[in-house]
Amino acid sequence: MTNTSDQYIHGYTPAEQERLAMLNRLLNDRCRKVIEVNTGDKILDVGSGLGIFSRHLARETACQVIGVEKSLEQLMTCLQLAKNDGESGLVEYREGSAYALPLEANEWNTFDLVHTRFLLEHLKDPQTAVDQMMLALRPGGKIILIDDDHVHFQCYPPVAHFDLLWNNYLRSYDRLGNDPFIGRKLVYLLHQASATNLQNDFVNFGSTSDNEDFIFFVDNIREIIVQAESIIVGQGMIDEHTFEQGIQALDRFKNFKGASIWYSIHVAIGEK
Ligand SMILES: C[S@@+](CC[C@H](N)C(=O)[O-])C[C@H]1O[C@@H](n2cnc3c(N)ncnc32)[C@H](O)[C@@H]1O
């Protein structure tokens, strides 16, 4: 079943696009380490968003990269960012859906690597998207799925009300038909799509107060929770006062010495 009524929980506001760009700065080098590519490979990046990781791959590996993104708004910003960085044309971006990849007849079965990151958690029917990705892949090519499993998030020392905020953020996620626990399912999705040589891995998405980027890791979590306020508070999951107290506690956490965030991103790798 192909479901086109997905709601992208984060939306496309300038603040969200800035968060996504920041997330790319925090994570791209870390994710790159789990992606093996050969120079000249043909890569398909599905749900490419602002296209920053697609460009990272193309720049670092001298590969031909095509990014597929369903939102025109996201694509416009993506093209502007590439232009600002003097990298227009480094990646070919196409508007289209992961459920029906915008490929020419002679492009199916040809990609050396098909990759997606932080897409499947937003789809009501992730299996159809993975099946499409497998169809794009050449025999012997690799498919890499990277996504969240929100159960892993921990911070220490404890942040007042944080567990309440986080658990209700997760509830807001599945209320929109998104899956906060997709990470653990990635290998099985590959298996269902007949991928072989299945492997799994983690990318560390944590940090400590001794790293300059620590506040940005906290800000990323803060921003996604604040974005969901209208659902969390609006639907009565938490009262407004408790929500505000939790956010203020998270702000104070940025300056705690010895503080740490523990979080990891799930990686599943298979072959066709
Ligand atoms: C969280 S962003 C991740 C972007 C990028 N992969 C990254 O890691 O920076 C998810 C993106 O998937 C896009 N998306 C959502 N549903 C899609 C679909 N059915 N087909 C293609 N893209 C989709 C959203 O518009 C959004 O830009």
Short mmCIF file of N, CA and C in Angstrom, two decimals, residues 51-167:
data_model
loop_
_atom_site.label_atom_id
_atom_site.label_comp_id
_atom_site.label_asym_id
_atom_site.label_seq_id
_atom_site.Cartn_x
_atom_site.Cartn_y
_atom_site.Cartn_z
N GLY A 51 19.69 18.69 1.25
CA GLY A 51 20.72 18.22 0.32
C GLY A 51 22.15 18.36 0.84
N ILE A 52 22.29 18.67 2.11
CA ILE A 52 23.63 18.95 2.64
C ILE A 52 24.46 17.67 2.73
N PHE A 53 23.81 16.59 3.16
CA PHE A 53 24.56 15.32 3.24
C PHE A 53 24.81 14.75 1.84
N SER A 54 23.89 14.96 0.91
CA SER A 54 24.11 14.50 -0.47
C SER A 54 25.36 15.17 -1.03
N ARG A 55 25.50 16.48 -0.76
CA ARG A 55 26.68 17.22 -1.25
C ARG A 55 27.95 16.76 -0.54
N HIS A 56 27.81 16.48 0.75
CA HIS A 56 28.95 15.98 1.54
C HIS A 56 29.50 14.70 0.89
N LEU A 57 28.57 13.81 0.55
CA LEU A 57 29.00 12.53 -0.07
C LEU A 57 29.64 12.78 -1.44
N ALA A 58 29.01 13.64 -2.24
CA ALA A 58 29.53 13.90 -3.60
C ALA A 58 30.91 14.54 -3.54
N ARG A 59 31.05 15.51 -2.63
CA ARG A 59 32.31 16.25 -2.50
C ARG A 59 33.44 15.34 -2.04
N GLU A 60 33.14 14.51 -1.03
CA GLU A 60 34.19 13.70 -0.41
C GLU A 60 34.59 12.48 -1.23
N THR A 61 33.67 12.00 -2.05
CA THR A 61 33.93 10.71 -2.69
C THR A 61 34.03 10.82 -4.20
N ALA A 62 33.86 12.02 -4.74
CA ALA A 62 33.85 12.20 -6.19
C ALA A 62 32.87 11.22 -6.84
N CYS A 63 31.71 11.09 -6.22
CA CYS A 63 30.67 10.21 -6.76
C CYS A 63 29.58 11.05 -7.42
N GLN A 64 28.83 10.38 -8.31
CA GLN A 64 27.66 11.02 -8.90
C GLN A 64 26.48 10.80 -7.95
N VAL A 65 25.90 11.88 -7.45
CA VAL A 65 24.82 11.73 -6.45
C VAL A 65 23.53 12.37 -6.97
N ILE A 66 22.45 11.63 -6.82
CA ILE A 66 21.11 12.17 -7.11
C ILE A 66 20.34 12.19 -5.80
N GLY A 67 19.75 13.35 -5.46
CA GLY A 67 18.92 13.46 -4.26
C GLY A 67 17.47 13.55 -4.65
N VAL A 68 16.60 12.85 -3.92
CA VAL A 68 15.17 12.88 -4.18
C VAL A 68 14.46 13.47 -2.95
N GLU A 69 13.63 14.47 -3.18
CA GLU A 69 12.96 15.16 -2.07
C GLU A 69 11.54 15.49 -2.50
N LYS A 70 10.58 15.25 -1.60
CA LYS A 70 9.18 15.47 -2.01
C LYS A 70 8.73 16.92 -1.86
N SER A 71 9.38 17.68 -0.98
CA SER A 71 8.89 19.04 -0.71
C SER A 71 9.60 20.06 -1.60
N LEU A 72 8.78 20.82 -2.34
CA LEU A 72 9.33 21.85 -3.21
C LEU A 72 9.99 22.96 -2.39
N GLU A 73 9.35 23.26 -1.25
CA GLU A 73 9.91 24.28 -0.34
C GLU A 73 11.33 23.90 0.08
N GLN A 74 11.47 22.62 0.47
CA GLN A 74 12.77 22.12 0.94
C GLN A 74 13.78 22.17 -0.21
N LEU A 75 13.28 21.81 -1.41
CA LEU A 75 14.18 21.79 -2.58
C LEU A 75 14.67 23.20 -2.93
N MET A 76 13.80 24.19 -2.81
CA MET A 76 14.21 25.56 -3.15
C MET A 76 15.33 26.01 -2.22
N THR A 77 15.17 25.73 -0.92
CA THR A 77 16.22 26.11 0.04
C THR A 77 17.48 25.31 -0.24
N CYS A 78 17.30 24.04 -0.56
CA CYS A 78 18.43 23.15 -0.89
C CYS A 78 19.27 23.74 -2.03
N LEU A 79 18.59 24.20 -3.08
CA LEU A 79 19.31 24.74 -4.25
C LEU A 79 20.00 26.06 -3.88
N GLN A 80 19.34 26.86 -3.03
CA GLN A 80 19.94 28.13 -2.61
C GLN A 80 21.20 27.88 -1.77
N LEU A 81 21.13 26.89 -0.87
CA LEU A 81 22.28 26.58 -0.01
C LEU A 81 23.47 26.10 -0.86
N ALA A 82 23.16 25.26 -1.87
CA ALA A 82 24.22 24.77 -2.75
C ALA A 82 24.86 25.94 -3.49
N LYS A 83 24.02 26.87 -3.96
CA LYS A 83 24.53 28.06 -4.66
C LYS A 83 25.40 28.90 -3.73
N ASN A 84 24.92 29.12 -2.50
CA ASN A 84 25.69 29.93 -1.53
C ASN A 84 27.08 29.33 -1.30
N ASP A 85 27.15 28.00 -1.34
CA ASP A 85 28.42 27.32 -1.08
C ASP A 85 29.24 27.11 -2.36
N GLY A 86 28.76 27.68 -3.46
CA GLY A 86 29.49 27.51 -4.73
C GLY A 86 29.45 26.06 -5.22
N GLU A 87 28.38 25.33 -4.84
CA GLU A 87 28.32 23.92 -5.22
C GLU A 87 27.08 23.58 -6.05
N SER A 88 26.56 24.58 -6.78
CA SER A 88 25.43 24.28 -7.66
C SER A 88 25.87 23.22 -8.65
N GLY A 89 25.05 22.23 -8.88
CA GLY A 89 25.39 21.22 -9.88
C GLY A 89 26.23 20.07 -9.34
N LEU A 90 26.71 20.19 -8.10
CA LEU A 90 27.50 19.08 -7.53
C LEU A 90 26.63 17.84 -7.38
N VAL A 91 25.35 18.07 -7.02
CA VAL A 91 24.38 16.99 -6.87
C VAL A 91 23.17 17.32 -7.73
N GLU A 92 22.60 16.31 -8.34
CA GLU A 92 21.34 16.54 -9.07
C GLU A 92 20.18 16.26 -8.12
N TYR A 93 19.34 17.28 -7.91
CA TYR A 93 18.19 17.09 -7.02
C TYR A 93 16.93 16.96 -7.84
N ARG A 94 16.10 15.98 -7.47
CA ARG A 94 14.83 15.78 -8.17
C ARG A 94 13.68 15.84 -7.19
N GLU A 95 12.61 16.49 -7.62
CA GLU A 95 11.40 16.48 -6.81
C GLU A 95 10.72 15.14 -7.02
N GLY A 96 10.32 14.48 -5.96
CA GLY A 96 9.63 13.20 -6.13
C GLY A 96 9.46 12.51 -4.80
N SER A 97 8.74 11.41 -4.84
CA SER A 97 8.41 10.69 -3.61
C SER A 97 9.20 9.40 -3.47
N ALA A 98 9.52 9.10 -2.23
CA ALA A 98 10.18 7.82 -1.93
C ALA A 98 9.28 6.64 -2.28
N TYR A 99 7.97 6.90 -2.37
CA TYR A 99 7.04 5.82 -2.71
C TYR A 99 7.00 5.51 -4.20
N ALA A 100 7.49 6.44 -5.02
CA ALA A 100 7.50 6.25 -6.48
C ALA A 100 8.69 7.06 -6.99
N LEU A 101 9.87 6.50 -6.89
CA LEU A 101 11.09 7.28 -7.16
C LEU A 101 11.08 7.84 -8.57
N PRO A 102 11.47 9.10 -8.73
CA PRO A 102 11.44 9.76 -10.05
C PRO A 102 12.66 9.36 -10.89
N LEU A 103 12.68 8.10 -11.33
CA LEU A 103 13.81 7.60 -12.13
C LEU A 103 13.35 7.30 -13.54
N GLU A 104 14.28 7.47 -14.48
CA GLU A 104 14.00 7.09 -15.88
C GLU A 104 14.03 5.56 -15.97
N ALA A 105 13.42 5.04 -17.03
CA ALA A 105 13.35 3.57 -17.18
C ALA A 105 14.74 2.93 -17.14
N ASN A 106 15.72 3.63 -17.72
CA ASN A 106 17.06 3.02 -17.77
C ASN A 106 17.90 3.29 -16.52
N GLU A 107 17.30 3.89 -15.50
CA GLU A 107 18.05 4.18 -14.27
C GLU A 107 17.80 3.14 -13.16
N TRP A 108 16.70 2.41 -13.30
CA TRP A 108 16.41 1.37 -12.29
C TRP A 108 17.51 0.31 -12.36
N ASN A 109 17.81 -0.31 -11.25
CA ASN A 109 18.81 -1.39 -11.21
C ASN A 109 20.22 -0.91 -11.50
N THR A 110 20.50 0.38 -11.34
CA THR A 110 21.83 0.86 -11.74
C THR A 110 22.65 1.50 -10.62
N PHE A 111 22.05 1.85 -9.49
CA PHE A 111 22.79 2.59 -8.46
C PHE A 111 23.70 1.67 -7.65
N ASP A 112 24.92 2.15 -7.39
CA ASP A 112 25.86 1.37 -6.57
C ASP A 112 25.49 1.45 -5.09
N LEU A 113 24.93 2.59 -4.71
CA LEU A 113 24.53 2.80 -3.31
C LEU A 113 23.23 3.58 -3.27
N VAL A 114 22.29 3.08 -2.48
CA VAL A 114 21.06 3.83 -2.24
C VAL A 114 20.99 4.07 -0.73
N HIS A 115 20.80 5.32 -0.37
CA HIS A 115 20.90 5.73 1.03
C HIS A 115 19.70 6.56 1.44
N THR A 116 19.30 6.41 2.68
CA THR A 116 18.31 7.35 3.22
C THR A 116 18.60 7.60 4.69
N ARG A 117 18.38 8.84 5.12
CA ARG A 117 18.61 9.17 6.53
C ARG A 117 17.46 10.02 7.04
N PHE A 118 16.93 9.66 8.18
CA PHE A 118 15.85 10.41 8.85
C PHE A 118 14.63 10.60 7.96
N LEU A 119 14.36 9.64 7.10
CA LEU A 119 13.15 9.69 6.27
C LEU A 119 12.11 8.69 6.76
N LEU A 120 12.54 7.44 6.97
CA LEU A 120 11.56 6.36 7.18
C LEU A 120 10.70 6.58 8.41
N GLU A 121 11.26 7.27 9.43
CA GLU A 121 10.48 7.54 10.65
C GLU A 121 9.25 8.40 10.35
N HIS A 122 9.26 9.09 9.20
CA HIS A 122 8.15 10.00 8.87
C HIS A 122 7.12 9.37 7.93
N LEU A 123 7.34 8.12 7.55
CA LEU A 123 6.47 7.50 6.55
C LEU A 123 5.51 6.51 7.20
N LYS A 124 4.26 6.54 6.74
CA LYS A 124 3.30 5.55 7.25
C LYS A 124 3.58 4.18 6.64
N ASP A 125 4.24 4.17 5.49
CA ASP A 125 4.50 2.90 4.80
C ASP A 125 5.98 2.80 4.42
N PRO A 126 6.86 2.66 5.42
CA PRO A 126 8.30 2.64 5.11
C PRO A 126 8.71 1.47 4.21
N GLN A 127 7.95 0.36 4.28
CA GLN A 127 8.34 -0.80 3.47
C GLN A 127 8.29 -0.50 1.97
N THR A 128 7.25 0.23 1.54
CA THR A 128 7.16 0.56 0.11
C THR A 128 8.37 1.40 -0.31
N ALA A 129 8.79 2.31 0.57
CA ALA A 129 9.95 3.15 0.24
C ALA A 129 11.22 2.28 0.13
N VAL A 130 11.39 1.34 1.06
CA VAL A 130 12.59 0.49 1.01
C VAL A 130 12.54 -0.42 -0.22
N ASP A 131 11.35 -0.92 -0.56
CA ASP A 131 11.21 -1.75 -1.78
C ASP A 131 11.62 -0.95 -3.02
N GLN A 132 11.21 0.32 -3.07
CA GLN A 132 11.59 1.18 -4.20
C GLN A 132 13.11 1.37 -4.26
N MET A 133 13.69 1.57 -3.09
CA MET A 133 15.14 1.77 -3.03
C MET A 133 15.87 0.52 -3.56
N MET A 134 15.36 -0.65 -3.19
CA MET A 134 15.98 -1.89 -3.68
C MET A 134 15.87 -2.00 -5.20
N LEU A 135 14.76 -1.53 -5.75
CA LEU A 135 14.57 -1.59 -7.20
C LEU A 135 15.55 -0.65 -7.92
N ALA A 136 15.94 0.42 -7.26
CA ALA A 136 16.88 1.37 -7.87
C ALA A 136 18.31 0.81 -7.88
N LEU A 137 18.58 -0.09 -6.94
CA LEU A 137 19.94 -0.60 -6.72
C LEU A 137 20.34 -1.61 -7.80
N ARG A 138 21.63 -1.60 -8.17
CA ARG A 138 22.12 -2.63 -9.11
C ARG A 138 22.37 -3.92 -8.33
N PRO A 139 22.34 -5.05 -8.99
CA PRO A 139 22.70 -6.30 -8.31
C PRO A 139 24.10 -6.17 -7.72
N GLY A 140 24.25 -6.51 -6.45
CA GLY A 140 25.55 -6.38 -5.77
C GLY A 140 25.74 -5.02 -5.11
N GLY A 141 24.84 -4.07 -5.38
CA GLY A 141 24.95 -2.73 -4.79
C GLY A 141 24.51 -2.73 -3.33
N LYS A 142 24.82 -1.62 -2.63
CA LYS A 142 24.52 -1.54 -1.19
C LYS A 142 23.39 -0.57 -0.89
N ILE A 143 22.61 -0.94 0.11
CA ILE A 143 21.54 -0.06 0.58
C ILE A 143 21.81 0.26 2.05
N ILE A 144 21.72 1.55 2.40
CA ILE A 144 22.00 1.96 3.78
C ILE A 144 20.83 2.80 4.30
N LEU A 145 20.26 2.33 5.40
CA LEU A 145 19.15 3.05 6.04
C LEU A 145 19.64 3.58 7.39
N ILE A 146 19.48 4.87 7.61
CA ILE A 146 19.91 5.48 8.88
C ILE A 146 18.71 6.20 9.49
N ASP A 147 18.43 5.88 10.74
CA ASP A 147 17.27 6.55 11.35
C ASP A 147 17.32 6.49 12.86
N ASP A 148 16.40 7.23 13.46
CA ASP A 148 16.31 7.32 14.92
C ASP A 148 15.63 6.11 15.54
N ASP A 149 15.96 5.90 16.80
CA ASP A 149 15.10 5.09 17.66
C ASP A 149 15.08 5.87 18.97
N HIS A 150 14.03 6.61 19.18
CA HIS A 150 14.03 7.63 20.24
C HIS A 150 14.12 7.07 21.65
N VAL A 151 14.01 5.76 21.79
CA VAL A 151 14.07 5.19 23.14
C VAL A 151 15.45 5.38 23.77
N HIS A 152 16.46 5.62 22.92
CA HIS A 152 17.83 5.66 23.43
C HIS A 152 18.23 6.94 24.13
N PHE A 153 17.40 7.98 24.02
CA PHE A 153 17.87 9.28 24.50
C PHE A 153 17.98 9.34 26.03
N GLN A 154 19.16 9.75 26.51
CA GLN A 154 19.34 9.97 27.96
C GLN A 154 20.22 11.19 28.17
N CYS A 155 19.95 11.94 29.24
CA CYS A 155 20.87 13.02 29.60
C CYS A 155 21.15 12.93 31.10
N TYR A 156 22.32 13.38 31.49
CA TYR A 156 22.73 13.34 32.89
C TYR A 156 23.66 14.50 33.16
N PRO A 157 23.56 15.19 34.30
CA PRO A 157 22.61 15.04 35.40
C PRO A 157 21.16 15.23 34.93
N PRO A 158 20.23 14.68 35.71
CA PRO A 158 18.82 14.71 35.29
C PRO A 158 18.31 16.13 35.05
N VAL A 159 17.46 16.26 34.04
CA VAL A 159 16.83 17.55 33.70
C VAL A 159 15.37 17.47 34.16
N ALA A 160 14.97 18.46 34.98
CA ALA A 160 13.61 18.42 35.54
C ALA A 160 12.56 18.25 34.45
N HIS A 161 11.64 17.36 34.62
CA HIS A 161 10.51 17.10 33.73
C HIS A 161 10.92 16.54 32.36
N PHE A 162 12.23 16.29 32.17
CA PHE A 162 12.63 15.92 30.82
C PHE A 162 11.95 14.64 30.33
N ASP A 163 11.91 13.62 31.21
CA ASP A 163 11.31 12.35 30.77
C ASP A 163 9.85 12.55 30.36
N LEU A 164 9.17 13.40 31.12
CA LEU A 164 7.77 13.71 30.79
C LEU A 164 7.67 14.37 29.42
N LEU A 165 8.55 15.35 29.20
CA LEU A 165 8.57 16.06 27.91
C LEU A 165 8.88 15.10 26.76
N TRP A 166 9.91 14.30 26.97
CA TRP A 166 10.38 13.41 25.91
C TRP A 166 9.32 12.36 25.57
N ASN A 167 8.74 11.76 26.62
CA ASN A 167 7.75 10.70 26.37
C ASN A 167 6.52 11.26 25.67
#
